[in-house]
Amino acid sequence: MHRLLPIHEIAPDLLDACSPNEGVRVVIEAPTGSGKSTQVPQILRDGRVTGDQEIVVLQPRRLAARMLARRVAWERGGRVGGEVGYQVRFDDATSRETKIRFVTEGLLMRQMLGERALPGVSAVVFDEFHERHFDGDVALARCLRIQEELRPDLKLIVMSATLEAEALLDYLGRPQTRRLVSSGRTYPVEIRYEPQRERTAGGLWDHVAKAMGEWYRGHGVEGHALVFMPGAYEIRKTVEAIERCSWARGFRVLPLHGELSPSAQDAAVEASDSPKIVVATNVAETSLTIDGVRLVVDAGLERRSDFDPRRGLATLRIEKISRASADQRAGRAGRTAPGVCLRLWSEEDHARRESSTPPEIHRLDLSDALLTLKAGGIHDVRRFRWFEPPQSQSLELGMKTLVEIGAVEVGSEKITQLGKELSRLPVSPRYGRMLFDAARAGCLEFFAVAAAATQTRGLFPNQKKRASDLTLADFMEPGDVSDFQPLYRAFCRAADLKFDGRACGEAGMNPGAGREMDKVARQFLSAFQRRHDLPADQGRVPGGEEIGRILLSGFADHVAIRLSEATLACHVVGGRKGLLEKASVVSGEDRPGKGANRPPFGRLLLAGEMVEVEGRDVTVRLSLATRIREEWLEELYPGDFQVVEGAVYDEIQRRVVAKTERRFRDLVIETRATGEVPPAEAARLLATEAAEGRLTLKHWDDAVEQWIARINTLAEAMPELEFMPFDAEARQLALEEICSGAFGYKEIKDRQVWPALQDWVPAHQMWLLDKHAPERVQLPGGRSVKVVYRHQAKPKISVLIQHLFGVRQTPCFAEGRMPLVVEILAPNHRPIQLTEDLAGFWAGSYAGVRAQLRGRYPKHEWPEPG
Ligand code: ADP
Ligand code: MG
C-alpha cells in the first residue's frame, strides 16, 4: 500500500464507520489523486471489516476498472485475477480467490438480477459517483434496498472527488450516513486561455502542438504534460503533430485511451524521470492519476454518448466539456507543485459553457436500464426510488421500445419471458431480441458477427492504402441484399487468416478489429450456450429475406425509405432525414466489374447503424444497410400502418391532386393520386407554394413587395395610425384569393394580383401611406429619389455623393421618427458608406472620402468639408 497518500489520514475514521454490523453507509469526499480508488478497498480489506468476503468497487469506465485492478494487484504483490481482479463487459479477470473486484457499473446491475442479495459481497464501493452515470444511479438505489430488506450487513461506500454531498446525504439518510472528508494537498494552477485563431490553418492537434511549443520556449520544461483530447483518433493526430515539432525532442509522447494495449496504457501512467507528454481522453480527468504533471493542455472537448428523447436516437458526439470538468482537468497540473493549464478556447466561450455535465439519466436511452429494473423485480419503474428521476418523456420512450420488442406486455407493462431472457444478455434489449430470433432460426453465428460489427471498429480501414487492398465491395456477390452478407464473408476470411497481423494487413484488413469482432461475437454466442430449446448447430448462413426479417424484429425504428433511385437521400422513421452510405450493397451504385451485382432497386431499407452527422440538423448517416420488403413490416407490425387521405401539390404535374398516403408510423411508404380535390383546398395549397417562393406569379412583382414593405414599415413606425401589418397570414390569404377556383399553376401564373391586395389599405387611408411612407423622397435642391423599403430594416435611398452636397441632414419619414438609411455612392456608383447620420458624415469621414476621390475624379466638384 501507498501509506503516504492523503486518504490514509481518514483510514481510522473509515474503519470505525465500517465497524457496525448493520446499515453501514459512508460518503467519502477527497480530491483526485488522494488515493480513493486504489487505497480504500485495501484499507477495508486489511482493516478486516469485510472478513473474507468480496469488496466490489464500481467504476464508470472500463479502462479505469482494468488499470486500477492492475495497480492494486501490483501494490499488493499479486497478479490480476488473484486477490485483485476486474470484470468489464466482454472481459472477466476474476477467480475464486478474488476479494477486491473492480467492476463497471453496468455489469453489477446485471449481476444483481441473478443474485439479488449479492451473496459473498461484503461491501460495495461506488467510485466517481459524481459522474452520475445511469447505471451507477440505479445500482446505488438497488443496493440501498438490498441493504434495507435483505442484507443489513452490506456496507455501502460512495466516493467522489467533487461530490455535492448535501443531496446525496439526504438520499442516503442523514443520521445513518457518515461523511468523511480528506482535503488532500493541491497547489495553485494558473489558467491561460489560448483559443485557436480562426485564420491559422490546421486541425486542433496542430494548435495543441503550437501552443505547447510556445509555452515551453518561453518558460522551459518542468515536470510532465497532460493533454486532453476527445477520442482515440484525435489523440493519434495530436501525438503525430507533437512528434513532428523540433521542441518536442527529448520528450516521450504517449497516448492513453481505452483501445490501446495494456502495456501501452501502463506506459502512459508509469512514473518516469524523463519528461513525458501524455495525450489522454477524459479518463485522466478523475479516474486515473498521472504523477508529476505540471502542465495541462485542454482541448475542452469530450466524446459523450447522448440520447435524444425527441428523436429516439443514440449519438456519440464530440461536445464541449462543462466548466466543472475543465476545473477538474486543470487541477491535474497542481498535484505535486504549482502548475499551469492552457485552455484552447476563449474566456467568452468558457463563460457560456454549462456549469456541469448533466447526469446521464437525463440523456440516455433508458430501455436497457428499465428492463434490468423490471427483471430485478421492480415493476413500477415510475415510482422507483430514483436519486434524481428521469424525464417522463425518456421513460415513456424507453418503455415503448420494450413493448415493441416484446420484452414487456402491452398495457400492463409486465416483463415477459422473452424480456427476462433479454435482460440477461450483455447487450441492449434491441440487439438481444434480434439475437434471440437468430438463435431460434439456427443462424446465431451470422447475427453474432453482424451485431459485433455494429459494436466494434470497422474491419476495413476508412481509406484504402494500396490499390491491392480489399474493401467490402470485393466480398459482394450477385443477389446480395444486405451489407452484412459481404461483411460476414470478409470476417470469415480474416478468421481463416487467424486474424494474423501480416496476412490481414496484406489484404488491407485490420486484424485488431477482426479479433475484437471475434471476441464480441463469441460473447453473444456463449450467452445462448447450453440452451436445449434452441438448435445445436448455429452455423447456417441465412438468406437475404431471413436477414431482413430478423433485423426488423429489433430495429423497426431504423427503417428508412429512399426518395428515389437517383439519390442516396432517405426519410427515416421518426421524422429524420438520412443519407445512405454510397458503398452499401443496397445503394445500387455501380462498382467496377460488379454491374451484374446490382440488386433491383428497392426503396425500403433498414440501417444497422445510424450515426448523427455532426453539425447538421436531424440528419443521420445510414450504414450496414439491408433491403427489406413492405410485407415483412406488415406481418411484424400490423398495427403500425395507416392510410391517410388528403391533397398535395404535385411538383411534376404542377397541379393539386388528391392523394392517399400509406404510412408505416410516420414514414410515408406510398402516395397515390386519386383525382381532384375541393377547390378551396386546391387554392390553399397553390397559395402556399406561391407564398414559399416555389411558384412565381407574373404580376406579383417588385412593386407589390415594395407596397407590402411600405405598409409594414409604417405600421411599425406609427402604431397610432393602426395600419394592419401585411404579415405571412395576410400574404397567404391574398394568394388564396388570387388562386381561387384554380387547380394548377397554368391557371394562376398570369392572374392579376392587385384586385386581391388593394383593399388591404382602405381608400380613405391611402393618403397617410403616401405621406408618411412615400415611394419617393424629395431632397433639398429638388431631386426626387426612389426609396427602397425593406423587410425588418429601415428604408434606404442610394444617392450619388454629388447629389447630396447641400443635403445637411438625413431625410426622415413618419413625422421625423424614421430616418432613412443613406447609401452614399461614388461617381462610379460604387457604395462609399451607409449612414443614418448625414450631418455626422459631413463633419467626420467626408474629409477622408474627399481626399481619396478628388484624385480619381478631378473633374467633379469636391466642396471643402465643414
Ligand atoms: P483517487 O482515486 O483519489 O483519484 P488513486 O487511488 O487513483 O486516487 O491514486 C492515488 C495515487 O496512486 C495517485 O496519485 C498516483 O500517485 C498513484 N497511482 C495510482 N495508479 C497508478 C499507476 N497505475 N501507476 C503509477 N501510480 C499510480
Ligand atoms: Mg479515483
Tab-separated table of N, CA, C and O in Angstrom, residues 239-340:
chain	number	residue	atom	x	y	z
A	239	VAL	N	-0.556	13.169	-31.110
A	239	VAL	CA	0.769	12.581	-30.881
A	239	VAL	C	1.643	12.821	-32.108
A	239	VAL	O	2.794	13.253	-32.010
A	240	GLU	N	1.068	12.603	-33.297
A	240	GLU	CA	1.841	12.810	-34.526
A	240	GLU	C	2.268	14.273	-34.670
A	240	GLU	O	3.412	14.561	-35.001
A	241	ALA	N	1.320	15.176	-34.396
A	241	ALA	CA	1.629	16.603	-34.569
A	241	ALA	C	2.739	17.024	-33.612
A	241	ALA	O	3.642	17.786	-33.979
A	242	ILE	N	2.694	16.531	-32.375
A	242	ILE	CA	3.724	16.911	-31.398
A	242	ILE	C	5.073	16.320	-31.812
A	242	ILE	O	6.099	16.991	-31.769
A	243	GLU	N	5.030	15.063	-32.259
A	243	GLU	CA	6.300	14.419	-32.615
A	243	GLU	C	6.985	15.081	-33.803
A	243	GLU	O	8.189	14.980	-33.967
A	244	ARG	N	6.198	15.769	-34.637
A	244	ARG	CA	6.796	16.476	-35.770
A	244	ARG	C	7.550	17.736	-35.350
A	244	ARG	O	8.309	18.295	-36.119
A	245	CYS	N	7.319	18.222	-34.114
A	245	CYS	CA	7.872	19.518	-33.706
A	245	CYS	C	9.294	19.361	-33.164
A	245	CYS	O	9.599	18.400	-32.452
A	246	SER	N	10.122	20.372	-33.476
A	246	SER	CA	11.504	20.277	-33.001
A	246	SER	C	11.565	20.467	-31.480
A	246	SER	O	12.396	19.855	-30.814
A	247	TRP	N	10.650	21.264	-30.926
A	247	TRP	CA	10.707	21.481	-29.484
A	247	TRP	C	10.446	20.201	-28.699
A	247	TRP	O	10.816	20.091	-27.527
A	248	ALA	N	9.811	19.209	-29.339
A	248	ALA	CA	9.394	18.012	-28.600
A	248	ALA	C	10.514	16.985	-28.484
A	248	ALA	O	10.313	15.925	-27.886
A	249	ARG	N	11.690	17.283	-29.061
A	249	ARG	CA	12.788	16.334	-28.917
A	249	ARG	C	13.140	16.195	-27.433
A	249	ARG	O	13.164	17.172	-26.698
A	250	GLY	N	13.361	15.006	-26.973
A	250	GLY	CA	13.676	14.817	-25.563
A	250	GLY	C	12.439	14.453	-24.743
A	250	GLY	O	12.551	13.990	-23.622
A	251	PHE	N	11.227	14.649	-25.314
A	251	PHE	CA	10.002	14.215	-24.626
A	251	PHE	C	9.608	12.830	-25.109
A	251	PHE	O	9.791	12.505	-26.289
A	252	ARG	N	9.003	12.049	-24.227
A	252	ARG	CA	8.310	10.866	-24.705
A	252	ARG	C	6.842	11.248	-24.840
A	252	ARG	O	6.275	11.835	-23.918
A	253	VAL	N	6.255	10.951	-25.971
A	253	VAL	CA	4.856	11.315	-26.197
A	253	VAL	C	4.024	10.034	-26.164
A	253	VAL	O	4.252	9.122	-26.964
A	254	LEU	N	3.067	9.943	-25.231
A	254	LEU	CA	2.361	8.685	-25.000
A	254	LEU	C	0.846	8.857	-25.041
A	254	LEU	O	0.302	9.704	-24.338
A	255	PRO	N	0.168	8.059	-25.856
A	255	PRO	CA	-1.298	8.124	-25.865
A	255	PRO	C	-1.893	7.341	-24.692
A	255	PRO	O	-1.250	6.438	-24.161
A	256	LEU	N	-3.108	7.720	-24.308
A	256	LEU	CA	-3.806	6.957	-23.254
A	256	LEU	C	-5.306	6.965	-23.541
A	256	LEU	O	-5.966	7.989	-23.422
A	257	HIS	N	-5.807	5.802	-23.968
A	257	HIS	CA	-7.253	5.645	-24.161
A	257	HIS	C	-7.583	4.163	-24.146
A	257	HIS	O	-6.680	3.316	-24.114
A	258	GLY	N	-8.869	3.860	-24.166
A	258	GLY	CA	-9.331	2.502	-23.930
A	258	GLY	C	-8.983	1.489	-24.998
A	258	GLY	O	-9.037	0.287	-24.763
A	259	GLU	N	-8.632	1.936	-26.221
A	259	GLU	CA	-8.394	0.972	-27.281
A	259	GLU	C	-6.940	0.516	-27.366
A	259	GLU	O	-6.578	-0.260	-28.234
A	260	LEU	N	-6.099	1.025	-26.463
A	260	LEU	CA	-4.684	0.655	-26.520
A	260	LEU	C	-4.438	-0.675	-25.824
A	260	LEU	O	-5.252	-1.150	-25.044
A	261	SER	N	-3.288	-1.254	-26.076
A	261	SER	CA	-2.914	-2.488	-25.392
A	261	SER	C	-2.605	-2.158	-23.931
A	261	SER	O	-2.229	-1.026	-23.616
A	262	PRO	N	-2.769	-3.154	-23.041
A	262	PRO	CA	-2.483	-2.893	-21.621
A	262	PRO	C	-1.085	-2.322	-21.392
A	262	PRO	O	-0.910	-1.417	-20.567
A	263	SER	N	-0.092	-2.814	-22.149
A	263	SER	CA	1.260	-2.321	-21.867
A	263	SER	C	1.388	-0.857	-22.286
A	263	SER	O	2.062	-0.071	-21.617
A	264	ALA	N	0.721	-0.463	-23.373
A	264	ALA	CA	0.757	0.941	-23.779
A	264	ALA	C	0.053	1.811	-22.746
A	264	ALA	O	0.472	2.931	-22.452
A	265	GLN	N	-1.028	1.285	-22.180
A	265	GLN	CA	-1.737	2.038	-21.145
A	265	GLN	C	-0.853	2.210	-19.910
A	265	GLN	O	-0.762	3.299	-19.341
A	266	ASP	N	-0.183	1.123	-19.517
A	266	ASP	CA	0.712	1.207	-18.364
A	266	ASP	C	1.810	2.233	-18.597
A	266	ASP	O	2.141	3.016	-17.721
A	267	ALA	N	2.353	2.206	-19.835
A	267	ALA	CA	3.470	3.092	-20.133
A	267	ALA	C	3.087	4.545	-19.895
A	267	ALA	O	3.887	5.350	-19.421
A	268	ALA	N	1.841	4.898	-20.215
A	268	ALA	CA	1.416	6.284	-20.067
A	268	ALA	C	1.313	6.687	-18.602
A	268	ALA	O	1.573	7.836	-18.233
A	269	VAL	N	0.939	5.756	-17.731
A	269	VAL	CA	0.673	6.091	-16.338
A	269	VAL	C	1.910	5.928	-15.452
A	269	VAL	O	2.046	6.590	-14.434
A	270	GLU	N	2.824	5.045	-15.883
A	270	GLU	CA	4.024	4.753	-15.097
A	270	GLU	C	4.823	6.000	-14.722
A	270	GLU	O	4.910	6.950	-15.490
A	271	ALA	N	5.480	5.954	-13.553
A	271	ALA	CA	6.378	7.041	-13.157
A	271	ALA	C	7.529	7.106	-14.151
A	271	ALA	O	7.941	6.088	-14.707
A	272	SER	N	8.013	8.303	-14.390
A	272	SER	CA	9.086	8.463	-15.380
A	272	SER	C	9.969	9.628	-14.967
A	272	SER	O	9.489	10.658	-14.521
A	273	ASP	N	11.304	9.452	-15.102
A	273	ASP	CA	12.224	10.528	-14.732
A	273	ASP	C	12.371	11.544	-15.849
A	273	ASP	O	12.489	12.733	-15.615
A	274	SER	N	12.343	11.041	-17.090
A	274	SER	CA	12.470	11.979	-18.208
A	274	SER	C	11.086	12.578	-18.492
A	274	SER	O	10.067	11.957	-18.213
A	275	PRO	N	11.064	13.806	-19.056
A	275	PRO	CA	9.770	14.451	-19.258
A	275	PRO	C	8.921	13.705	-20.280
A	275	PRO	O	9.430	13.261	-21.306
A	276	LYS	N	7.632	13.558	-19.988
A	276	LYS	CA	6.745	12.896	-20.940
A	276	LYS	C	5.513	13.760	-21.172
A	276	LYS	O	5.158	14.606	-20.351
A	277	ILE	N	4.891	13.531	-22.311
A	277	ILE	CA	3.634	14.191	-22.641
A	277	ILE	C	2.607	13.087	-22.829
A	277	ILE	O	2.768	12.242	-23.713
A	278	VAL	N	1.591	13.054	-21.987
A	278	VAL	CA	0.555	12.043	-22.115
A	278	VAL	C	-0.649	12.695	-22.785
A	278	VAL	O	-1.128	13.734	-22.329
A	279	VAL	N	-1.108	12.103	-23.868
A	279	VAL	CA	-2.286	12.629	-24.564
A	279	VAL	C	-3.437	11.660	-24.285
A	279	VAL	O	-3.397	10.512	-24.711
A	280	ALA	N	-4.436	12.132	-23.533
A	280	ALA	CA	-5.428	11.213	-22.983
A	280	ALA	C	-6.852	11.676	-23.247
A	280	ALA	O	-7.104	12.830	-23.585
A	281	THR	N	-7.794	10.755	-23.086
A	281	THR	CA	-9.217	11.109	-23.086
A	281	THR	C	-9.582	11.576	-21.681
A	281	THR	O	-8.716	11.681	-20.804
A	282	ASN	N	-10.869	11.770	-21.442
A	282	ASN	CA	-11.264	12.246	-20.113
A	282	ASN	C	-11.071	11.188	-19.022
A	282	ASN	O	-11.394	11.430	-17.875
A	283	VAL	N	-10.511	10.018	-19.397
A	283	VAL	CA	-10.202	9.019	-18.371
A	283	VAL	C	-9.166	9.582	-17.388
A	283	VAL	O	-9.132	9.202	-16.224
A	284	ALA	N	-8.322	10.508	-17.859
A	284	ALA	CA	-7.313	11.094	-16.974
A	284	ALA	C	-7.853	12.311	-16.226
A	284	ALA	O	-7.129	12.980	-15.510
A	285	GLU	N	-9.146	12.586	-16.407
A	285	GLU	CA	-9.732	13.746	-15.724
A	285	GLU	C	-9.863	13.471	-14.229
A	285	GLU	O	-9.433	14.263	-13.401
A	286	THR	N	-10.452	12.310	-13.877
A	286	THR	CA	-10.519	11.959	-12.459
A	286	THR	C	-10.180	10.490	-12.211
A	286	THR	O	-9.706	10.147	-11.146
A	287	SER	N	-10.431	9.617	-13.201
A	287	SER	CA	-10.296	8.184	-12.929
A	287	SER	C	-8.857	7.748	-12.698
A	287	SER	O	-8.587	6.960	-11.818
A	288	LEU	N	-7.950	8.226	-13.519
A	288	LEU	CA	-6.560	7.790	-13.419
A	288	LEU	C	-5.680	8.993	-13.129
A	288	LEU	O	-5.908	10.074	-13.646
A	289	THR	N	-4.664	8.765	-12.298
A	289	THR	CA	-3.771	9.861	-11.953
A	289	THR	C	-2.406	9.638	-12.567
A	289	THR	O	-1.851	8.552	-12.473
A	290	ILE	N	-1.890	10.664	-13.213
A	290	ILE	CA	-0.522	10.604	-13.721
A	290	ILE	C	0.305	11.528	-12.852
A	290	ILE	O	0.013	12.729	-12.763
A	291	ASP	N	1.298	10.980	-12.190
A	291	ASP	CA	2.056	11.781	-11.230
A	291	ASP	C	2.997	12.754	-11.914
A	291	ASP	O	3.492	12.491	-13.007
A	292	GLY	N	3.239	13.883	-11.239
A	292	GLY	CA	4.261	14.819	-11.706
A	292	GLY	C	3.844	15.689	-12.870
A	292	GLY	O	4.685	16.250	-13.561
A	293	VAL	N	2.549	15.827	-13.109
A	293	VAL	CA	2.098	16.686	-14.205
A	293	VAL	C	2.138	18.146	-13.760
A	293	VAL	O	1.599	18.503	-12.720
A	294	ARG	N	2.804	18.999	-14.547
A	294	ARG	CA	2.867	20.427	-14.211
A	294	ARG	C	2.176	21.284	-15.252
A	294	ARG	O	1.909	22.449	-15.011
A	295	LEU	N	1.972	20.703	-16.442
A	295	LEU	CA	1.314	21.463	-17.499
A	295	LEU	C	0.148	20.637	-18.032
A	295	LEU	O	0.322	19.481	-18.414
A	296	VAL	N	-1.038	21.246	-18.000
A	296	VAL	CA	-2.199	20.597	-18.612
A	296	VAL	C	-2.586	21.403	-19.840
A	296	VAL	O	-2.655	22.629	-19.785
A	297	VAL	N	-2.782	20.703	-20.969
A	297	VAL	CA	-3.266	21.373	-22.173
A	297	VAL	C	-4.631	20.761	-22.471
A	297	VAL	O	-4.748	19.554	-22.650
A	298	ASP	N	-5.658	21.596	-22.481
A	298	ASP	CA	-7.016	21.067	-22.562
A	298	ASP	C	-7.688	21.545	-23.838
A	298	ASP	O	-7.871	22.750	-24.038
A	299	ALA	N	-8.058	20.590	-24.699
A	299	ALA	CA	-8.776	20.954	-25.921
A	299	ALA	C	-10.225	21.314	-25.600
A	299	ALA	O	-10.940	21.857	-26.432
A	300	GLY	N	-10.667	20.956	-24.404
A	300	GLY	CA	-12.006	21.375	-23.974
A	300	GLY	C	-13.149	20.575	-24.556
A	300	GLY	O	-14.293	21.004	-24.526
A	301	LEU	N	-12.844	19.375	-25.077
A	301	LEU	CA	-13.887	18.574	-25.724
A	301	LEU	C	-13.929	17.175	-25.136
A	301	LEU	O	-12.938	16.710	-24.575
A	302	GLU	N	-15.062	16.519	-25.278
A	302	GLU	CA	-15.128	15.107	-24.902
A	302	GLU	C	-16.132	14.400	-25.792
A	302	GLU	O	-17.044	15.018	-26.336
A	303	ARG	N	-15.941	13.078	-25.947
A	303	ARG	CA	-16.953	12.263	-26.619
A	303	ARG	C	-17.954	11.884	-25.567
A	303	ARG	O	-17.625	11.365	-24.524
A	304	ARG	N	-19.193	12.141	-25.871
A	304	ARG	CA	-20.206	11.887	-24.877
A	304	ARG	C	-21.309	11.086	-25.546
A	304	ARG	O	-21.702	11.400	-26.658
A	305	SER	N	-21.791	10.053	-24.880
A	305	SER	CA	-22.919	9.375	-25.501
A	305	SER	C	-24.177	10.062	-25.026
A	305	SER	O	-24.347	10.370	-23.853
A	306	ASP	N	-25.019	10.329	-25.969
A	306	ASP	CA	-26.231	11.070	-25.672
A	306	ASP	C	-27.409	10.349	-26.266
A	306	ASP	O	-27.281	9.578	-27.188
A	307	PHE	N	-28.553	10.684	-25.782
A	307	PHE	CA	-29.746	10.114	-26.363
A	307	PHE	C	-30.757	11.230	-26.436
A	307	PHE	O	-31.016	11.912	-25.464
A	308	ASP	N	-31.283	11.414	-27.618
A	308	ASP	CA	-32.225	12.489	-27.789
A	308	ASP	C	-33.632	11.916	-27.691
A	308	ASP	O	-34.073	11.202	-28.576
A	309	PRO	N	-34.343	12.179	-26.602
A	309	PRO	CA	-35.633	11.521	-26.428
A	309	PRO	C	-36.660	11.925	-27.489
A	309	PRO	O	-37.551	11.176	-27.815
A	310	ARG	N	-36.492	13.084	-28.071
A	310	ARG	CA	-37.463	13.527	-29.077
A	310	ARG	C	-37.332	12.672	-30.335
A	310	ARG	O	-38.294	12.334	-30.989
A	311	ARG	N	-36.103	12.326	-30.662
A	311	ARG	CA	-35.876	11.595	-31.897
A	311	ARG	C	-35.599	10.123	-31.658
A	311	ARG	O	-35.580	9.339	-32.582
A	312	GLY	N	-35.343	9.754	-30.426
A	312	GLY	CA	-35.068	8.353	-30.146
A	312	GLY	C	-33.789	7.885	-30.797
A	312	GLY	O	-33.717	6.823	-31.364
A	313	LEU	N	-32.781	8.696	-30.735
A	313	LEU	CA	-31.558	8.404	-31.457
A	313	LEU	C	-30.374	8.470	-30.510
A	313	LEU	O	-30.186	9.451	-29.812
A	314	ALA	N	-29.583	7.413	-30.487
A	314	ALA	CA	-28.385	7.454	-29.658
A	314	ALA	C	-27.249	8.069	-30.454
A	314	ALA	O	-27.078	7.770	-31.617
A	315	THR	N	-26.528	8.942	-29.850
A	315	THR	CA	-25.439	9.592	-30.562
A	315	THR	C	-24.190	9.542	-29.716
A	315	THR	O	-24.252	9.506	-28.500
A	316	LEU	N	-23.069	9.519	-30.401
A	316	LEU	CA	-21.820	9.617	-29.683
A	316	LEU	C	-21.129	10.782	-30.328
A	316	LEU	O	-20.607	10.678	-31.412
A	317	ARG	N	-21.201	11.922	-29.703
A	317	ARG	CA	-20.623	13.046	-30.405
A	317	ARG	C	-19.684	13.841	-29.528
A	317	ARG	O	-19.682	13.713	-28.318
A	318	ILE	N	-18.917	14.658	-30.223
A	318	ILE	CA	-17.932	15.447	-29.513
A	318	ILE	C	-18.615	16.689	-28.982
A	318	ILE	O	-19.284	17.400	-29.722
A	319	GLU	N	-18.478	16.919	-27.694
A	319	GLU	CA	-19.127	18.082	-27.112
A	319	GLU	C	-18.137	18.871	-26.277
A	319	GLU	O	-17.128	18.350	-25.824
A	320	LYS	N	-18.502	20.122	-26.051
A	320	LYS	CA	-17.667	20.947	-25.188
A	320	LYS	C	-17.840	20.480	-23.745
A	320	LYS	O	-18.956	20.232	-23.303
A	321	ILE	N	-16.744	20.387	-23.027
A	321	ILE	CA	-16.858	19.966	-21.635
A	321	ILE	C	-17.418	21.112	-20.799
A	321	ILE	O	-17.376	22.269	-21.196
A	322	SER	N	-17.936	20.758	-19.635
A	322	SER	CA	-18.517	21.767	-18.754
A	322	SER	C	-17.406	22.497	-18.001
A	322	SER	O	-16.256	22.080	-18.009
A	323	ARG	N	-17.804	23.559	-17.328
A	323	ARG	CA	-16.815	24.308	-16.547
A	323	ARG	C	-16.265	23.453	-15.401
A	323	ARG	O	-15.082	23.507	-15.072
A	324	ALA	N	-17.133	22.633	-14.805
A	324	ALA	CA	-16.666	21.776	-13.709
A	324	ALA	C	-15.606	20.793	-14.208
A	324	ALA	O	-14.581	20.579	-13.543
A	325	SER	N	-15.841	20.205	-15.384
A	325	SER	CA	-14.846	19.285	-15.939
A	325	SER	C	-13.538	20.012	-16.225
A	325	SER	O	-12.456	19.483	-15.983
A	326	ALA	N	-13.659	21.219	-16.771
A	326	ALA	CA	-12.450	21.980	-17.097
A	326	ALA	C	-11.642	22.236	-15.827
A	326	ALA	O	-10.408	22.178	-15.840
A	327	ASP	N	-12.326	22.514	-14.724
A	327	ASP	CA	-11.604	22.750	-13.472
A	327	ASP	C	-10.923	21.482	-12.983
A	327	ASP	O	-9.797	21.509	-12.493
A	328	GLN	N	-11.626	20.356	-13.106
A	328	GLN	CA	-11.012	19.077	-12.745
A	328	GLN	C	-9.734	18.851	-13.543
A	328	GLN	O	-8.702	18.480	-13.002
A	329	ARG	N	-9.845	19.069	-14.834
A	329	ARG	CA	-8.689	18.838	-15.702
A	329	ARG	C	-7.538	19.753	-15.323
A	329	ARG	O	-6.390	19.322	-15.242
A	330	ALA	N	-7.846	21.027	-15.084
A	330	ALA	CA	-6.794	21.979	-14.727
A	330	ALA	C	-6.106	21.527	-13.440
A	330	ALA	O	-4.882	21.592	-13.305
A	331	GLY	N	-6.901	21.001	-12.505
A	331	GLY	CA	-6.374	20.587	-11.209
A	331	GLY	C	-5.295	19.522	-11.315
A	331	GLY	O	-4.464	19.364	-10.420
A	332	ARG	N	-5.281	18.783	-12.435
A	332	ARG	CA	-4.292	17.728	-12.605
A	332	ARG	C	-2.878	18.286	-12.694
A	332	ARG	O	-1.919	17.543	-12.545
A	333	ALA	N	-2.755	19.605	-12.961
A	333	ALA	CA	-1.413	20.195	-13.065
A	333	ALA	C	-0.872	20.615	-11.711
A	333	ALA	O	0.298	20.969	-11.590
A	334	GLY	N	-1.717	20.607	-10.671
A	334	GLY	CA	-1.280	21.138	-9.386
A	334	GLY	C	-1.208	20.098	-8.291
A	334	GLY	O	-1.423	20.389	-7.124
A	335	ARG	N	-0.900	18.869	-8.662
A	335	ARG	CA	-0.898	17.812	-7.650
A	335	ARG	C	0.404	17.762	-6.865
A	335	ARG	O	0.394	17.487	-5.671
A	336	THR	N	1.520	18.036	-7.548
A	336	THR	CA	2.809	17.916	-6.853
A	336	THR	C	3.469	19.269	-6.630
A	336	THR	O	4.310	19.409	-5.759
A	337	ALA	N	3.092	20.275	-7.393
A	337	ALA	CA	3.673	21.613	-7.290
A	337	ALA	C	2.766	22.551	-8.070
A	337	ALA	O	1.883	22.078	-8.795
A	338	PRO	N	2.964	23.865	-7.929
A	338	PRO	CA	2.123	24.778	-8.712
A	338	PRO	C	2.237	24.466	-10.195
A	338	PRO	O	3.298	24.064	-10.669
A	339	GLY	N	1.153	24.653	-10.925
A	339	GLY	CA	1.161	24.273	-12.334
A	339	GLY	C	0.458	25.284	-13.218
A	339	GLY	O	0.027	26.336	-12.766
A	340	VAL	N	0.345	24.901	-14.494
A	340	VAL	CA	-0.257	25.785	-15.493
A	340	VAL	C	-1.228	24.968	-16.329
A	340	VAL	O	-0.988	23.792	-16.595
